[in-house]
mmCIF file of C-alpha atoms in Angstrom:
data_model
loop_
_atom_site.group_PDB
_atom_site.id
_atom_site.type_symbol
_atom_site.label_atom_id
_atom_site.label_comp_id
_atom_site.label_asym_id
_atom_site.label_seq_id
_atom_site.Cartn_x
_atom_site.Cartn_y
_atom_site.Cartn_z
ATOM 1 C CA ASP X 1 -64.391 166.412 172.173
ATOM 2 C CA ALA X 2 -65.180 169.944 173.385
ATOM 3 C CA GLY X 3 -62.411 171.555 171.395
ATOM 4 C CA VAL X 4 -60.131 174.302 172.662
ATOM 5 C CA ILE X 5 -61.967 176.459 175.156
ATOM 6 C CA GLN X 6 -61.060 180.081 175.708
ATOM 7 C CA SER X 7 -62.421 182.551 178.214
ATOM 8 C CA PRO X 8 -63.602 185.189 178.336
ATOM 9 C CA ARG X 9 -65.059 185.556 174.865
ATOM 10 C CA HIS X 10 -64.901 189.336 175.089
ATOM 11 C CA GLU X 11 -62.947 191.581 177.421
ATOM 12 C CA VAL X 12 -63.196 195.343 177.636
ATOM 13 C CA THR X 13 -60.836 197.074 180.018
ATOM 14 C CA GLU X 14 -59.228 200.408 180.657
ATOM 15 C CA MET X 15 -55.630 201.197 179.948
ATOM 16 C CA GLY X 16 -53.385 200.223 182.832
ATOM 17 C CA GLN X 17 -55.534 197.357 184.034
ATOM 18 C CA GLU X 18 -54.376 193.767 184.224
ATOM 19 C CA VAL X 19 -55.938 191.332 181.787
ATOM 20 C CA THR X 20 -55.854 187.537 182.054
ATOM 21 C CA LEU X 21 -56.901 185.316 179.192
ATOM 22 C CA ARG X 22 -57.515 181.637 179.773
ATOM 23 C CA CYS X 23 -57.271 178.532 177.647
ATOM 24 C CA LYS X 24 -58.118 174.877 178.056
ATOM 25 C CA PRO X 25 -56.525 172.791 175.303
ATOM 26 C CA ILE X 26 -57.904 169.578 173.894
ATOM 27 C CA SER X 27 -57.233 166.669 176.207
ATOM 28 C CA GLY X 28 -54.220 164.691 175.081
ATOM 29 C CA HIS X 29 -52.678 167.523 173.082
ATOM 30 C CA ASN X 30 -49.176 168.318 174.269
ATOM 31 C CA SER X 31 -48.480 171.513 172.334
ATOM 32 C CA LEU X 32 -50.190 174.820 173.032
ATOM 33 C CA PHE X 33 -49.934 178.072 171.127
ATOM 34 C CA TRP X 34 -51.000 181.656 171.748
ATOM 35 C CA TYR X 35 -51.620 183.820 168.681
ATOM 36 C CA ARG X 36 -52.757 187.404 168.312
ATOM 37 C CA GLN X 37 -54.770 188.611 165.304
ATOM 38 C CA THR X 38 -55.134 192.204 164.162
ATOM 39 C CA MET X 39 -56.049 193.762 160.857
ATOM 40 C CA MET X 40 -52.678 195.470 160.632
ATOM 41 C CA ARG X 41 -50.392 192.591 161.563
ATOM 42 C CA GLY X 42 -52.447 189.502 160.807
ATOM 43 C CA LEU X 43 -51.844 186.401 162.913
ATOM 44 C CA GLU X 44 -48.768 186.595 165.108
ATOM 45 C CA LEU X 45 -47.396 183.745 167.183
ATOM 46 C CA LEU X 46 -46.772 184.991 170.690
ATOM 47 C CA ILE X 47 -45.562 181.872 172.467
ATOM 48 C CA TYR X 48 -45.837 178.137 172.338
ATOM 49 C CA PHE X 49 -45.470 175.385 174.895
ATOM 50 C CA ASN X 50 -44.572 171.748 174.485
ATOM 51 C CA ASN X 51 -45.379 169.455 177.395
ATOM 52 C CA ASN X 52 -46.136 172.545 179.515
ATOM 53 C CA VAL X 53 -42.673 174.029 178.898
ATOM 54 C CA PRO X 54 -42.319 177.313 176.989
ATOM 55 C CA ILE X 55 -40.327 176.566 173.843
ATOM 56 C CA ASP X 56 -40.405 179.838 171.939
ATOM 57 C CA ASP X 57 -41.551 183.140 173.428
ATOM 58 C CA SER X 58 -39.792 185.341 170.896
ATOM 59 C CA GLY X 59 -43.147 186.655 169.711
ATOM 60 C CA MET X 60 -44.145 188.080 173.065
ATOM 61 C CA PRO X 61 -44.231 191.836 172.412
ATOM 62 C CA GLU X 62 -42.670 193.034 175.643
ATOM 63 C CA ASP X 63 -42.365 192.412 179.337
ATOM 64 C CA ARG X 64 -45.962 193.418 179.880
ATOM 65 C CA PHE X 65 -46.948 190.057 178.421
ATOM 66 C CA SER X 66 -46.493 186.787 180.253
ATOM 67 C CA ALA X 67 -47.813 183.274 179.728
ATOM 68 C CA LYS X 68 -47.971 180.235 181.942
ATOM 69 C CA MET X 69 -48.972 176.630 181.589
ATOM 70 C CA PRO X 70 -49.107 175.137 185.071
ATOM 71 C CA ASN X 71 -50.506 171.831 183.826
ATOM 72 C CA ALA X 72 -51.523 170.062 180.648
ATOM 73 C CA SER X 73 -55.096 171.313 180.756
ATOM 74 C CA PHE X 74 -54.712 175.022 181.428
ATOM 75 C CA SER X 75 -52.815 178.044 180.207
ATOM 76 C CA THR X 76 -53.037 181.774 180.832
ATOM 77 C CA LEU X 77 -51.849 184.827 178.951
ATOM 78 C CA LYS X 78 -51.520 187.910 181.116
ATOM 79 C CA ILE X 79 -51.057 191.516 180.078
ATOM 80 C CA GLN X 80 -50.043 193.926 182.783
ATOM 81 C CA PRO X 81 -50.473 196.833 182.391
ATOM 82 C CA SER X 82 -52.680 196.785 179.314
ATOM 83 C CA GLU X 83 -52.456 199.444 176.592
ATOM 84 C CA PRO X 84 -54.840 200.402 173.756
ATOM 85 C CA ARG X 85 -52.431 198.917 171.195
ATOM 86 C CA ASP X 86 -52.978 195.515 172.803
ATOM 87 C CA SER X 87 -56.518 195.493 171.432
ATOM 88 C CA ALA X 88 -56.815 192.390 169.254
ATOM 89 C CA VAL X 89 -58.297 188.929 169.095
ATOM 90 C CA TYR X 90 -56.174 186.468 171.040
ATOM 91 C CA PHE X 91 -56.341 182.828 170.000
ATOM 92 C CA CYS X 92 -55.212 179.744 171.791
ATOM 93 C CA ALA X 93 -54.541 176.590 169.792
ATOM 94 C CA SER X 94 -53.383 173.113 170.638
ATOM 95 C CA SER X 95 -51.958 170.175 168.730
ATOM 96 C CA THR X 96 -50.712 166.652 169.260
ATOM 97 C CA GLY X 97 -47.140 167.713 168.637
ATOM 98 C CA TYR X 98 -44.658 168.952 166.126
ATOM 99 C CA TYR X 99 -45.809 169.028 162.510
ATOM 100 C CA SER X 100 -49.435 168.391 163.441
ATOM 101 C CA PRO X 101 -52.450 170.560 162.586
ATOM 102 C CA LEU X 102 -53.526 173.187 165.072
ATOM 103 C CA HIS X 103 -56.947 173.240 166.674
ATOM 104 C CA PHE X 104 -58.019 176.776 167.511
ATOM 105 C CA GLY X 105 -60.368 178.137 170.114
ATOM 106 C CA ASN X 106 -62.840 180.842 169.162
ATOM 107 C CA GLY X 107 -60.638 183.543 170.606
ATOM 108 C CA THR X 108 -60.903 186.355 173.112
ATOM 109 C CA ARG X 109 -61.631 189.774 171.676
ATOM 110 C CA LEU X 110 -59.762 192.259 173.842
ATOM 111 C CA THR X 111 -60.554 195.956 173.746
ATOM 112 C CA VAL X 112 -58.393 198.315 175.800
ATOM 113 C CA THR X 113 -59.754 201.833 176.059
ATOM 114 C CA SER Q 1 -39.410 182.412 158.707
ATOM 115 C CA GLN Q 2 -41.206 185.357 157.160
ATOM 116 C CA GLN Q 3 -44.886 185.333 156.674
ATOM 117 C CA GLY Q 4 -46.276 183.733 153.592
ATOM 118 C CA GLU Q 5 -48.229 185.862 151.193
ATOM 119 C CA GLU Q 6 -51.612 184.948 149.806
ATOM 120 C CA ASP Q 7 -52.848 186.012 146.430
ATOM 121 C CA PRO Q 8 -55.391 187.385 145.813
ATOM 122 C CA GLN Q 9 -56.260 189.298 148.982
ATOM 123 C CA ALA Q 10 -59.935 189.109 148.101
ATOM 124 C CA LEU Q 11 -61.901 186.958 145.691
ATOM 125 C CA SER Q 12 -65.586 187.140 144.819
ATOM 126 C CA ILE Q 13 -67.206 184.411 142.738
ATOM 127 C CA GLN Q 14 -70.595 182.898 141.964
ATOM 128 C CA GLU Q 15 -71.833 179.711 143.521
ATOM 129 C CA GLY Q 16 -70.749 176.716 141.484
ATOM 130 C CA GLU Q 17 -67.552 178.319 140.211
ATOM 131 C CA ASN Q 18 -64.080 177.221 141.258
ATOM 132 C CA ALA Q 19 -61.920 179.348 143.544
ATOM 133 C CA THR Q 20 -58.137 179.326 143.428
ATOM 134 C CA MET Q 21 -55.949 180.912 146.066
ATOM 135 C CA ASN Q 22 -52.174 181.069 145.989
ATOM 136 C CA CYS Q 23 -49.575 181.265 148.696
ATOM 137 C CA SER Q 24 -45.830 181.894 148.695
ATOM 138 C CA TYR Q 25 -43.334 181.277 151.465
ATOM 139 C CA LYS Q 26 -39.655 181.954 152.037
ATOM 140 C CA THR Q 27 -38.072 179.181 154.082
ATOM 141 C CA SER Q 28 -37.387 175.484 153.930
ATOM 142 C CA ILE Q 29 -40.530 173.841 155.137
ATOM 143 C CA ASN Q 30 -41.566 170.550 156.666
ATOM 144 C CA ASN Q 31 -45.153 171.127 155.578
ATOM 145 C CA LEU Q 32 -47.644 173.730 154.487
ATOM 146 C CA GLN Q 33 -51.146 173.938 155.884
ATOM 147 C CA TRP Q 34 -54.359 175.650 154.848
ATOM 148 C CA TYR Q 35 -56.925 176.969 157.303
ATOM 149 C CA ARG Q 36 -60.327 178.575 157.016
ATOM 150 C CA GLN Q 37 -61.718 181.250 159.301
ATOM 151 C CA ASN Q 38 -65.341 182.243 159.439
ATOM 152 C CA SER Q 39 -66.145 185.680 160.767
ATOM 153 C CA GLY Q 40 -65.833 185.857 164.550
ATOM 154 C CA ARG Q 41 -64.528 182.320 164.873
ATOM 155 C CA GLY Q 42 -61.224 180.533 165.265
ATOM 156 C CA LEU Q 43 -59.281 179.015 162.407
ATOM 157 C CA VAL Q 44 -60.192 175.554 161.227
ATOM 158 C CA HIS Q 45 -57.604 173.251 159.706
ATOM 159 C CA LEU Q 46 -58.405 172.139 156.162
ATOM 160 C CA ILE Q 47 -55.447 170.253 154.773
ATOM 161 C CA LEU Q 48 -51.745 169.647 155.354
ATOM 162 C CA ILE Q 49 -49.288 168.915 152.560
ATOM 163 C CA ARG Q 50 -45.768 167.746 153.343
ATOM 164 C CA SER Q 51 -42.661 169.002 151.562
ATOM 165 C CA ASN Q 52 -42.237 165.704 149.704
ATOM 166 C CA GLU Q 53 -45.797 165.808 148.355
ATOM 167 C CA ARG Q 54 -46.896 167.668 145.252
ATOM 168 C CA GLU Q 55 -50.662 167.391 145.378
ATOM 169 C CA LYS Q 56 -53.306 166.454 147.880
ATOM 170 C CA HIS Q 57 -57.087 166.181 147.743
ATOM 171 C CA SER Q 58 -59.771 166.361 150.392
ATOM 172 C CA GLY Q 59 -63.349 166.416 149.190
ATOM 173 C CA ARG Q 60 -63.783 169.557 147.076
ATOM 174 C CA LEU Q 61 -60.334 170.825 148.070
ATOM 175 C CA ARG Q 62 -57.177 170.351 146.037
ATOM 176 C CA VAL Q 63 -53.827 171.627 147.243
ATOM 177 C CA THR Q 64 -50.608 171.727 145.285
ATOM 178 C CA LEU Q 65 -47.104 172.448 146.471
ATOM 179 C CA ASP Q 66 -44.133 173.544 144.388
ATOM 180 C CA THR Q 67 -41.062 173.633 146.601
ATOM 181 C CA SER Q 68 -38.843 174.901 143.765
ATOM 182 C CA LYS Q 69 -41.005 178.005 143.528
ATOM 183 C CA LYS Q 70 -41.843 178.045 147.239
ATOM 184 C CA SER Q 71 -45.515 178.277 146.443
ATOM 185 C CA SER Q 72 -48.787 176.484 147.070
ATOM 186 C CA SER Q 73 -52.298 176.775 145.758
ATOM 187 C CA LEU Q 74 -55.686 175.886 147.166
ATOM 188 C CA LEU Q 75 -58.487 175.057 144.755
ATOM 189 C CA ILE Q 76 -62.076 174.832 145.939
ATOM 190 C CA THR Q 77 -64.265 173.250 143.298
ATOM 191 C CA ALA Q 78 -67.999 173.797 142.856
ATOM 192 C CA SER Q 79 -68.045 176.521 145.486
ATOM 193 C CA ARG Q 80 -70.993 177.083 147.795
ATOM 194 C CA ALA Q 81 -72.184 180.137 149.682
ATOM 195 C CA ALA Q 82 -71.073 178.355 152.875
ATOM 196 C CA ASP Q 83 -67.468 178.475 151.612
ATOM 197 C CA THR Q 84 -67.476 182.228 152.227
ATOM 198 C CA ALA Q 85 -64.638 182.780 154.695
ATOM 199 C CA SER Q 86 -61.018 183.848 154.980
ATOM 200 C CA TYR Q 87 -58.451 181.276 153.920
ATOM 201 C CA PHE Q 88 -54.933 181.234 155.312
ATOM 202 C CA CYS Q 89 -51.854 179.304 154.404
ATOM 203 C CA ALA Q 90 -49.287 178.535 157.075
ATOM 204 C CA ASP Q 91 -45.790 177.218 156.555
ATOM 205 C CA GLN Q 92 -44.011 175.129 159.126
ATOM 206 C CA GLU Q 93 -40.236 175.250 159.137
ATOM 207 C CA THR Q 94 -38.077 172.177 159.104
ATOM 208 C CA SER Q 95 -36.199 173.525 162.100
ATOM 209 C CA GLY Q 96 -39.032 173.543 164.569
ATOM 210 C CA SER Q 97 -42.655 173.749 165.408
ATOM 211 C CA ARG Q 98 -43.209 177.396 164.511
ATOM 212 C CA LEU Q 99 -46.186 177.762 162.163
ATOM 213 C CA THR Q 100 -46.264 181.104 160.369
ATOM 214 C CA PHE Q 101 -49.489 182.327 158.818
ATOM 215 C CA GLY Q 102 -49.965 184.440 155.738
ATOM 216 C CA GLU Q 103 -52.293 187.408 155.548
ATOM 217 C CA GLY Q 104 -55.196 185.451 154.127
ATOM 218 C CA THR Q 105 -57.585 185.569 151.191
ATOM 219 C CA GLN Q 106 -61.129 186.726 151.795
ATOM 220 C CA LEU Q 107 -63.390 184.555 149.643
ATOM 221 C CA THR Q 108 -66.978 185.571 148.980
ATOM 222 C CA VAL Q 109 -69.243 183.105 147.211
ATOM 223 C CA ASN Q 110 -72.409 184.752 145.968
ATOM 224 C CA PRO Q 111 -75.560 182.606 145.812
#
C-alpha cells in the first residue's frame, strides 16, 4: 500500500500563474478530500468527493479554485490565477467512506510570490 | 460545524511523563477522531471514538468522550521523544461526511 500520493511536493510560482496540484488516493478508497493548512486558519476542508462525485465544495474559497476527479485513482486541484494569499500546504486525503478515518498524503507546499 | 478547540495549544514534558490534551466541539457528532502530524508530513490517524462510546484504548493512547460536555481528551502514557508532534482532534457530524479539525496541540517531549 503506497498511501496517498501527492505531487508536486513543493511548488513555487508567481502571482497570476496557474497551479495544478495532483493526488492519487489509496486504491479502493471511494472518498477523497482536499484540505488546506495555514498557520492562521489551520486545516480547512476545501472539497470532498464520494465515488468521484463532488459532494461538498462549500469550502472552496472562490471561483479561482476548481477540483476534478475524472476517475477513482486521480484528482486535481487547480488555482487560476494564483495569488500570494493562496500560499499554504495543500493536503489530499482518502477514506473508505463515510465515518471512516482519513489517510493523508504528505501535502504540496505552495508558495505564490 | 465549527472547529473544535484543543487545549493546551502547546505542551512540553519530559520523557516518561504522561501527556493529556483536550478538545471541545460544538455539534452533534457521529464520531471524534485524533490525528498526529509530524513536521513537514501529512496527518496520521490515531484513534476514532464513536458517539456511543465513552473510552477507547490503543497501545499507549487513551481517549475519552463526554458528549454531554461536548469534549474529548487524549492521554499519551509514558511519553517518548518520538511522540513529539502536533495532535489534532476532528469531529464528524451526524449529518454527513464533513470532518472538521481543531487547531491542534503542539507536544514536545524532551529526552
